[in-house]
CSV table of N, CA, C and O in Angstrom, one decimal:
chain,number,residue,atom,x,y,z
S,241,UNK,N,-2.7,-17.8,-0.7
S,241,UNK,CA,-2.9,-16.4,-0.5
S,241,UNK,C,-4.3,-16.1,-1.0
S,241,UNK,O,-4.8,-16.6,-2.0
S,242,UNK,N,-5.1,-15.2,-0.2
S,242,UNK,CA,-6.2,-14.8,-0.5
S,242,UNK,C,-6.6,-13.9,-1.0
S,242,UNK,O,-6.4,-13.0,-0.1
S,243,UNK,N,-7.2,-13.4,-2.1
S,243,UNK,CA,-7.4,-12.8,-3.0
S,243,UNK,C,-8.6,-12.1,-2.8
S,243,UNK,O,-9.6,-12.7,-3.1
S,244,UNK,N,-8.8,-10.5,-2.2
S,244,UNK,CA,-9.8,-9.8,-1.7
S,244,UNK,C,-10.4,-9.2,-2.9
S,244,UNK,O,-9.6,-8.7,-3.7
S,245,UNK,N,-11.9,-9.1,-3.4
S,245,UNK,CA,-12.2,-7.8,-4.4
S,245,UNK,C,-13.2,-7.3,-3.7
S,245,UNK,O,-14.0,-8.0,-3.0
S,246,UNK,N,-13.3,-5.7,-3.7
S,246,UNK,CA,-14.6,-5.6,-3.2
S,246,UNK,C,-15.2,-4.6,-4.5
S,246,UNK,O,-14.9,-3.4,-4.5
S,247,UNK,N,-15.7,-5.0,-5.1
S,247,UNK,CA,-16.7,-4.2,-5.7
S,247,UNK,C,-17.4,-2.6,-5.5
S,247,UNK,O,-17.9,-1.9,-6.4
S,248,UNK,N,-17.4,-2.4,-4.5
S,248,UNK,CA,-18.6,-1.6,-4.0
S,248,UNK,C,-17.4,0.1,-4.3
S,248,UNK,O,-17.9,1.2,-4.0
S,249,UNK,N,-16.2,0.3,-4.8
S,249,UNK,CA,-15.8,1.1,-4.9
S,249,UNK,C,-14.3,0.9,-5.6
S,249,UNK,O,-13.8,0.0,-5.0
S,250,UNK,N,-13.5,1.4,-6.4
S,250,UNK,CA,-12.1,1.7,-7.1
S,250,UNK,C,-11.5,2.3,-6.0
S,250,UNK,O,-11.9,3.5,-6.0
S,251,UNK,N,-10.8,2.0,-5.2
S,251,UNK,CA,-10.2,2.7,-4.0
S,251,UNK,C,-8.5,2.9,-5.2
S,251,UNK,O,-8.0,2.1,-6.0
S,252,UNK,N,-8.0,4.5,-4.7
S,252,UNK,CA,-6.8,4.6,-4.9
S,252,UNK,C,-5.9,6.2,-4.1
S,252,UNK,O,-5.8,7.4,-4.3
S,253,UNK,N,-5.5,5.2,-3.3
S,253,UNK,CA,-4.7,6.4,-2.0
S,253,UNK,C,-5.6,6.8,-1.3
S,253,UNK,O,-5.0,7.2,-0.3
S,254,UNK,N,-6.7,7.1,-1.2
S,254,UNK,CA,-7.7,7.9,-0.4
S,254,UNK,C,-8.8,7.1,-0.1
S,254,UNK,O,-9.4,6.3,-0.8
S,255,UNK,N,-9.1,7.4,1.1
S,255,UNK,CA,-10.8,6.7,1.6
S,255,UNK,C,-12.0,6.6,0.8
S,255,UNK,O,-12.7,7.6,0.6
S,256,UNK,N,-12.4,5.2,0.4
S,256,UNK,CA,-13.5,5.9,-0.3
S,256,UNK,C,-14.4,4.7,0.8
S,256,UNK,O,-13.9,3.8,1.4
S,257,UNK,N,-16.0,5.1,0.7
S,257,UNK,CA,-16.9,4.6,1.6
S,257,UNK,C,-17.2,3.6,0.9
S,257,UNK,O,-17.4,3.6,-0.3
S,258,UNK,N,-17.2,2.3,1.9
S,258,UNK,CA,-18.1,1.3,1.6
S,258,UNK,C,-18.5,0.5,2.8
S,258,UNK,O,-18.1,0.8,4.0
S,259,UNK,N,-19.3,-0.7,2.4
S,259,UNK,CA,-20.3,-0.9,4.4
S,259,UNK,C,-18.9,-1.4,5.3
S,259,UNK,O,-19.0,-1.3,6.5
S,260,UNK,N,-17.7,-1.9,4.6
S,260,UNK,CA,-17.3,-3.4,5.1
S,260,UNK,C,-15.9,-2.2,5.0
S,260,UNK,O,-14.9,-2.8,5.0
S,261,UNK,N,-15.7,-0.8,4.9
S,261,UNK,CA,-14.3,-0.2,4.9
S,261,UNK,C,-13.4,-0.4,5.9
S,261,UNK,O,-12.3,-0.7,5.7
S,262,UNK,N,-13.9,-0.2,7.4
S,262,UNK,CA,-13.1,-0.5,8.4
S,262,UNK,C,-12.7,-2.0,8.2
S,262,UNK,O,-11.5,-2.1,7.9
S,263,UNK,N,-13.4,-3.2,8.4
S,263,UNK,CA,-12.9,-4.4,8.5
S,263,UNK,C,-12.0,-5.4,7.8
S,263,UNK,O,-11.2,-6.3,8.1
S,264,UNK,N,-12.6,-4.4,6.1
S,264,UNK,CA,-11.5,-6.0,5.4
S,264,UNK,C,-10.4,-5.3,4.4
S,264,UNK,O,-10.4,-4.2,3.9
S,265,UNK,N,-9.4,-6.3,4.5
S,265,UNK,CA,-8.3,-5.6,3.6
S,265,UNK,C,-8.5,-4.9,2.7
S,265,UNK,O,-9.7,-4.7,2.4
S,266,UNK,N,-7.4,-4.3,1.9
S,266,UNK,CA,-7.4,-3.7,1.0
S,266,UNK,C,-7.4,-4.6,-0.7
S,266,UNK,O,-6.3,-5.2,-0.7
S,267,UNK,N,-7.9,-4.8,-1.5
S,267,UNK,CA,-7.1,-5.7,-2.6
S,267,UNK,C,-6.3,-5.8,-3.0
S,267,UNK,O,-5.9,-4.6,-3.2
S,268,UNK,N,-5.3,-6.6,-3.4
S,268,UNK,CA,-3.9,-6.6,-4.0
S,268,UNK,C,-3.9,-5.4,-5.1
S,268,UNK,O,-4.9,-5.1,-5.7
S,269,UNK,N,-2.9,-4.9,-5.2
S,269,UNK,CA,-3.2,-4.1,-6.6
S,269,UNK,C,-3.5,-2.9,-6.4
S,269,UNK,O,-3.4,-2.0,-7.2
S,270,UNK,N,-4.2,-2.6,-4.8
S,270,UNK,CA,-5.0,-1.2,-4.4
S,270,UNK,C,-3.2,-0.3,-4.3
S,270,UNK,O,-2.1,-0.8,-3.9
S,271,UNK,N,-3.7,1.0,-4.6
S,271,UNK,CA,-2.3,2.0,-5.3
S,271,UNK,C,-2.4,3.1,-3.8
S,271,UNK,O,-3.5,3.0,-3.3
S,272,UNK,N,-1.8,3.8,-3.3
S,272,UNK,CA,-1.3,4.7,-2.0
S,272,UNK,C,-0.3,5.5,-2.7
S,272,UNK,O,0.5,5.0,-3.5
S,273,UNK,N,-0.4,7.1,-2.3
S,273,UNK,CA,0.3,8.0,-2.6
S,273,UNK,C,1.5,8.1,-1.5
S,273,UNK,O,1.1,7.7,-0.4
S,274,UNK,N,2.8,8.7,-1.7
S,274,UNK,CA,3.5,9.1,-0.7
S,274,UNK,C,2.9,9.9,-0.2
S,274,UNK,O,2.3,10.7,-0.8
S,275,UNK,N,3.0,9.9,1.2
S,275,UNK,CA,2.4,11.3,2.0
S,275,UNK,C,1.3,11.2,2.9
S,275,UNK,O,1.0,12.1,3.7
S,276,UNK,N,0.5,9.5,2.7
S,276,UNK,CA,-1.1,9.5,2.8
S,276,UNK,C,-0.8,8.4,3.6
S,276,UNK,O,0.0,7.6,3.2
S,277,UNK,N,-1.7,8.4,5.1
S,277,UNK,CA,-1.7,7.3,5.8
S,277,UNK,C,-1.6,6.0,5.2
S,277,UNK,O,-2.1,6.1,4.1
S,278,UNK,N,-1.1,4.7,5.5
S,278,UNK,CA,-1.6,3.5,5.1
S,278,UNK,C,-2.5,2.8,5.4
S,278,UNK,O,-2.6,2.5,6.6
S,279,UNK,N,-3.6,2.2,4.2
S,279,UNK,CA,-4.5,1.6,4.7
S,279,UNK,C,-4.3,-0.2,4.8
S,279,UNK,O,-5.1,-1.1,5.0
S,280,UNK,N,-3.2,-0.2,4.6
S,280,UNK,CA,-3.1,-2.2,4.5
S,280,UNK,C,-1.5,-2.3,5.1
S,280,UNK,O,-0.6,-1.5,4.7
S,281,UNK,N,-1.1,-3.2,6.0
S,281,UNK,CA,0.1,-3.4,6.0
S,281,UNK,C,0.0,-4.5,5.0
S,281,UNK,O,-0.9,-5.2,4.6
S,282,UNK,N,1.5,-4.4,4.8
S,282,UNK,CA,2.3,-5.5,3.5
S,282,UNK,C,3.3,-4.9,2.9
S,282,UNK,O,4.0,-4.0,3.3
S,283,UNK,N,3.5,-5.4,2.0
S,283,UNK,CA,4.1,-5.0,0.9
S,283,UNK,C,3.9,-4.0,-0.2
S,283,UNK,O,2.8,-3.9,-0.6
S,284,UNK,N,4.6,-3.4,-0.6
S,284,UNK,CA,4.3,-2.4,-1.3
S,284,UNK,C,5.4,-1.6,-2.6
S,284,UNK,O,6.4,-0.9,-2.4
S,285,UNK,N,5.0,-1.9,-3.6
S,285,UNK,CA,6.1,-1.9,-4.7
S,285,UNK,C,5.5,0.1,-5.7
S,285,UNK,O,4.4,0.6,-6.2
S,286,UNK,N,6.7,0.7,-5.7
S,286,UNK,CA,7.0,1.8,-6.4
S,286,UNK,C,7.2,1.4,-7.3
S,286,UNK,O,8.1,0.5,-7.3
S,287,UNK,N,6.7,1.8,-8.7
S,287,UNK,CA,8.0,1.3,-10.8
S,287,UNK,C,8.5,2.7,-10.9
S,287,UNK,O,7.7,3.5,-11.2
S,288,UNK,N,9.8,2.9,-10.6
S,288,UNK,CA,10.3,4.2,-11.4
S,288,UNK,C,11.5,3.9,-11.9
S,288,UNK,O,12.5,3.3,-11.4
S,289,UNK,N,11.4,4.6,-13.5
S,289,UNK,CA,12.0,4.2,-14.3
S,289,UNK,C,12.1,2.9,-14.5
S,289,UNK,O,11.1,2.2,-14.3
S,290,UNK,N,13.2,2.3,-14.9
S,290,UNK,CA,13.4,1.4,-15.5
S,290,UNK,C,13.7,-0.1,-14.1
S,290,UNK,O,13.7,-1.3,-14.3
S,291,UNK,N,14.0,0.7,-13.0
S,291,UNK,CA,13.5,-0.4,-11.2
S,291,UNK,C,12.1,-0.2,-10.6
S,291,UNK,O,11.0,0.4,-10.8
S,292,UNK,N,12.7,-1.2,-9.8
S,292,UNK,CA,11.2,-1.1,-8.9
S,292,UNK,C,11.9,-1.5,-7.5
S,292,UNK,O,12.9,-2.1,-7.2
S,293,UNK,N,10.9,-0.7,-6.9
S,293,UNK,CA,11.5,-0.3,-5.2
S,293,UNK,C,10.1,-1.2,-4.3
S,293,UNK,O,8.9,-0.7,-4.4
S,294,UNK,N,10.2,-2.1,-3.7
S,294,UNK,CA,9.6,-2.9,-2.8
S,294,UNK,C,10.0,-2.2,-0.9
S,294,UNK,O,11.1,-2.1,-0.3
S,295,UNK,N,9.0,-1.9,-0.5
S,295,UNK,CA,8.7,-1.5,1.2
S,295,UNK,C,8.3,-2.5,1.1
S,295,UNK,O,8.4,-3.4,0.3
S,296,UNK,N,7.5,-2.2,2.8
S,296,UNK,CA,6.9,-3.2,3.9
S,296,UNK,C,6.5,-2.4,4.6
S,296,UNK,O,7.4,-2.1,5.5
S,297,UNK,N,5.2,-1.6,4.6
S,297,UNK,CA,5.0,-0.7,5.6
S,297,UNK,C,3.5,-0.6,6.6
S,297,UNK,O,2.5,-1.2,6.1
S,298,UNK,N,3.4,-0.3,7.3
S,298,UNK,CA,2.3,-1.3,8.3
S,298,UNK,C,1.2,-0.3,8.6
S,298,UNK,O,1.4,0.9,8.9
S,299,UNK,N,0.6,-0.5,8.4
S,299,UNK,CA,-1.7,0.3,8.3
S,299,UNK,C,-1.3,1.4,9.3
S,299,UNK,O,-0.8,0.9,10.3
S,300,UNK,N,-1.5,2.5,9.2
S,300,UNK,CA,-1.7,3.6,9.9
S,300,UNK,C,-0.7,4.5,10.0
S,300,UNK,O,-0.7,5.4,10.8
S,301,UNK,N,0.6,4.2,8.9
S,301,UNK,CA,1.9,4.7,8.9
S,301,UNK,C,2.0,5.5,7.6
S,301,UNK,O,1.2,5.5,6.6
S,302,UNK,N,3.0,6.2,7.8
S,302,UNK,CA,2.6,7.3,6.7
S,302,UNK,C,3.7,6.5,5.1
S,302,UNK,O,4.9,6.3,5.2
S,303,UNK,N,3.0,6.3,4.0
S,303,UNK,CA,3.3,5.9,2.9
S,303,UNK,C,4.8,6.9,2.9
S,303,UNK,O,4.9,8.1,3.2
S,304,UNK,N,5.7,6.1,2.4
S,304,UNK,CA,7.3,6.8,2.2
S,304,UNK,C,7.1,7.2,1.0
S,304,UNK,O,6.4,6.8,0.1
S,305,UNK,N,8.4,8.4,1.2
S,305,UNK,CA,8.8,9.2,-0.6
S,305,UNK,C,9.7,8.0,-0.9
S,305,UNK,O,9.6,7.0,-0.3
S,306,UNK,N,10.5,8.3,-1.8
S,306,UNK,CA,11.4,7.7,-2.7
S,306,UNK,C,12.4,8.6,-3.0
S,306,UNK,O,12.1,9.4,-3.9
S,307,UNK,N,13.7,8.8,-2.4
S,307,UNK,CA,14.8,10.0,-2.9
S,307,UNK,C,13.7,11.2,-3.0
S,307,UNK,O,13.2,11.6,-4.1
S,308,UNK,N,13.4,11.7,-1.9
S,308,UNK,CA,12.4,13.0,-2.0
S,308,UNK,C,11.9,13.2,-2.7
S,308,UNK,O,11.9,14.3,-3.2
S,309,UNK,N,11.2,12.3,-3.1
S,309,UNK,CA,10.1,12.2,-4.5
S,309,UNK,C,8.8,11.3,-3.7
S,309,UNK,O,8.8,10.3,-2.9
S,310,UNK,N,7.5,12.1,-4.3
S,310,UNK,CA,6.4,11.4,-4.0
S,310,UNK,C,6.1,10.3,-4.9
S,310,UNK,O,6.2,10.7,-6.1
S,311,UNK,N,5.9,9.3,-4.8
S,311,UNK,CA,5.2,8.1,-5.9
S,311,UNK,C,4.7,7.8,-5.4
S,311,UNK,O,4.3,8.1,-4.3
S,312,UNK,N,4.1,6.6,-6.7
S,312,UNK,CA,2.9,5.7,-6.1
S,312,UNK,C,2.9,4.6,-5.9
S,312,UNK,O,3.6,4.1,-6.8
S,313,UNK,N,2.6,4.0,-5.2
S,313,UNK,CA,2.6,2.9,-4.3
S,313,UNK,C,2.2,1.4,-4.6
S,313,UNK,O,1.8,1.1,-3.5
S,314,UNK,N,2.0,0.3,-5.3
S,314,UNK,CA,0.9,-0.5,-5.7
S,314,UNK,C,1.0,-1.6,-4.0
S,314,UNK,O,1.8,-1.5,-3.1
S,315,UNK,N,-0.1,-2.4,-4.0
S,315,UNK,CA,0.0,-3.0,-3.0
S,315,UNK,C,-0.1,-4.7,-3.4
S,315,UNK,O,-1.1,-5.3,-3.9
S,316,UNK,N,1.5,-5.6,-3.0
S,316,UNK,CA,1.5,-6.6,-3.8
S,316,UNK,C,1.5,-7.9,-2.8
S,316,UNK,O,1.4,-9.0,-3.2
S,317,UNK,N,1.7,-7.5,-1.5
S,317,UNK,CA,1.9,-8.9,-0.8
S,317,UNK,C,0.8,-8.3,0.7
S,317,UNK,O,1.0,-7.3,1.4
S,318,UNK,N,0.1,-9.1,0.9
S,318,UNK,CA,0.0,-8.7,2.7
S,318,UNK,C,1.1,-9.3,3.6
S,318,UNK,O,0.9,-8.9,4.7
S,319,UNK,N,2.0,-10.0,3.4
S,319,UNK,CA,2.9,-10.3,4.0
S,319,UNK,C,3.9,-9.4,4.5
S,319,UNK,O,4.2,-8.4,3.8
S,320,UNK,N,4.5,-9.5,5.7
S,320,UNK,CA,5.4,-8.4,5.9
S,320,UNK,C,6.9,-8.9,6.2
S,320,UNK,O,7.1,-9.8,7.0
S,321,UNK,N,7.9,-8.4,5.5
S,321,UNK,CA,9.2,-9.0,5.3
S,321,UNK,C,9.8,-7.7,6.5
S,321,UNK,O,9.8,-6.5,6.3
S,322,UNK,N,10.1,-8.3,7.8
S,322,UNK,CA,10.3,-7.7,9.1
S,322,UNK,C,11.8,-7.4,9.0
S,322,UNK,O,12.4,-7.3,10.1
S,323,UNK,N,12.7,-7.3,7.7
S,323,UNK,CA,13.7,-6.6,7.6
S,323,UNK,C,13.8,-5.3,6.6
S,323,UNK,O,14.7,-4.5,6.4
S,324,UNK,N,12.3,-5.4,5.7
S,324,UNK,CA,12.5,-4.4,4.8
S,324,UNK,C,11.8,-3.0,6.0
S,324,UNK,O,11.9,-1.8,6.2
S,325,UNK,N,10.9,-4.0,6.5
S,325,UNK,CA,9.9,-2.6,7.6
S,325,UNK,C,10.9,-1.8,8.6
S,325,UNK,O,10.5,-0.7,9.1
S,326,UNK,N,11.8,-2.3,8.8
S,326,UNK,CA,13.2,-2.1,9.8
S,326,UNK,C,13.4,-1.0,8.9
S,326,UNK,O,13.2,0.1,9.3
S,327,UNK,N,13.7,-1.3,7.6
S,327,UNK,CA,14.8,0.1,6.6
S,327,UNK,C,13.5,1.2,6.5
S,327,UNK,O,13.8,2.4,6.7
S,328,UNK,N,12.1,0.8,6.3
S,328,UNK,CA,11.5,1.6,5.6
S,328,UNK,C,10.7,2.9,7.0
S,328,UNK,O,9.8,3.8,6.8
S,329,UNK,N,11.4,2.6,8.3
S,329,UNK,CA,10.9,3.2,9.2
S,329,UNK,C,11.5,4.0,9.7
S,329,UNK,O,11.0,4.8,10.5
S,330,UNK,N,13.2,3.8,9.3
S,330,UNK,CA,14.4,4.1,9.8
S,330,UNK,C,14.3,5.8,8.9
S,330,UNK,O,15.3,6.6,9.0
């Protein structure tokens, strides 16, 4: 697994400018609000309370609530598990 940093900005849920934004992934770890396009497909883990809720939702899709609740998002796999993306689109 490859391990992206880009320096050039703290991205978290929202666009921020840098030369290389369109091309390369997001870093592991980069955080997405419910509500706000996706900028990385993969994996994607909510902590509420005392679980944690793992998607799979794919770049240009709108980040899911959680039981009609907005959270936040961390981004832990680029991999996409093609049965959780099934529930999380449904």
């Amino acid at each position: 697994m490859k391990i992206d940093n880009n320096t050039a900005a703290i991205q978290h849920g929202y666009t921020v400018w840098s030369p290389d934004n369109k091309n390369s992934r997001k870093h592991l770890g980069y955080e997405q609000y419910s509500g706000t396009e996706c900028q990385q497909t993969g994996q994607w883990q909510a902590s509420l309370y005392a679980t944690q809720v793992v998607v799979s939702v794919q770049k240009g899709t709108v980040m899911p609530y959680h039981k009609a609740q907005a959270v936040r998002w961390k981004l832990i796999d680029y991999g996409v598990d093609e049965k959780l993306l099934e529930k999380s689109q449904s």
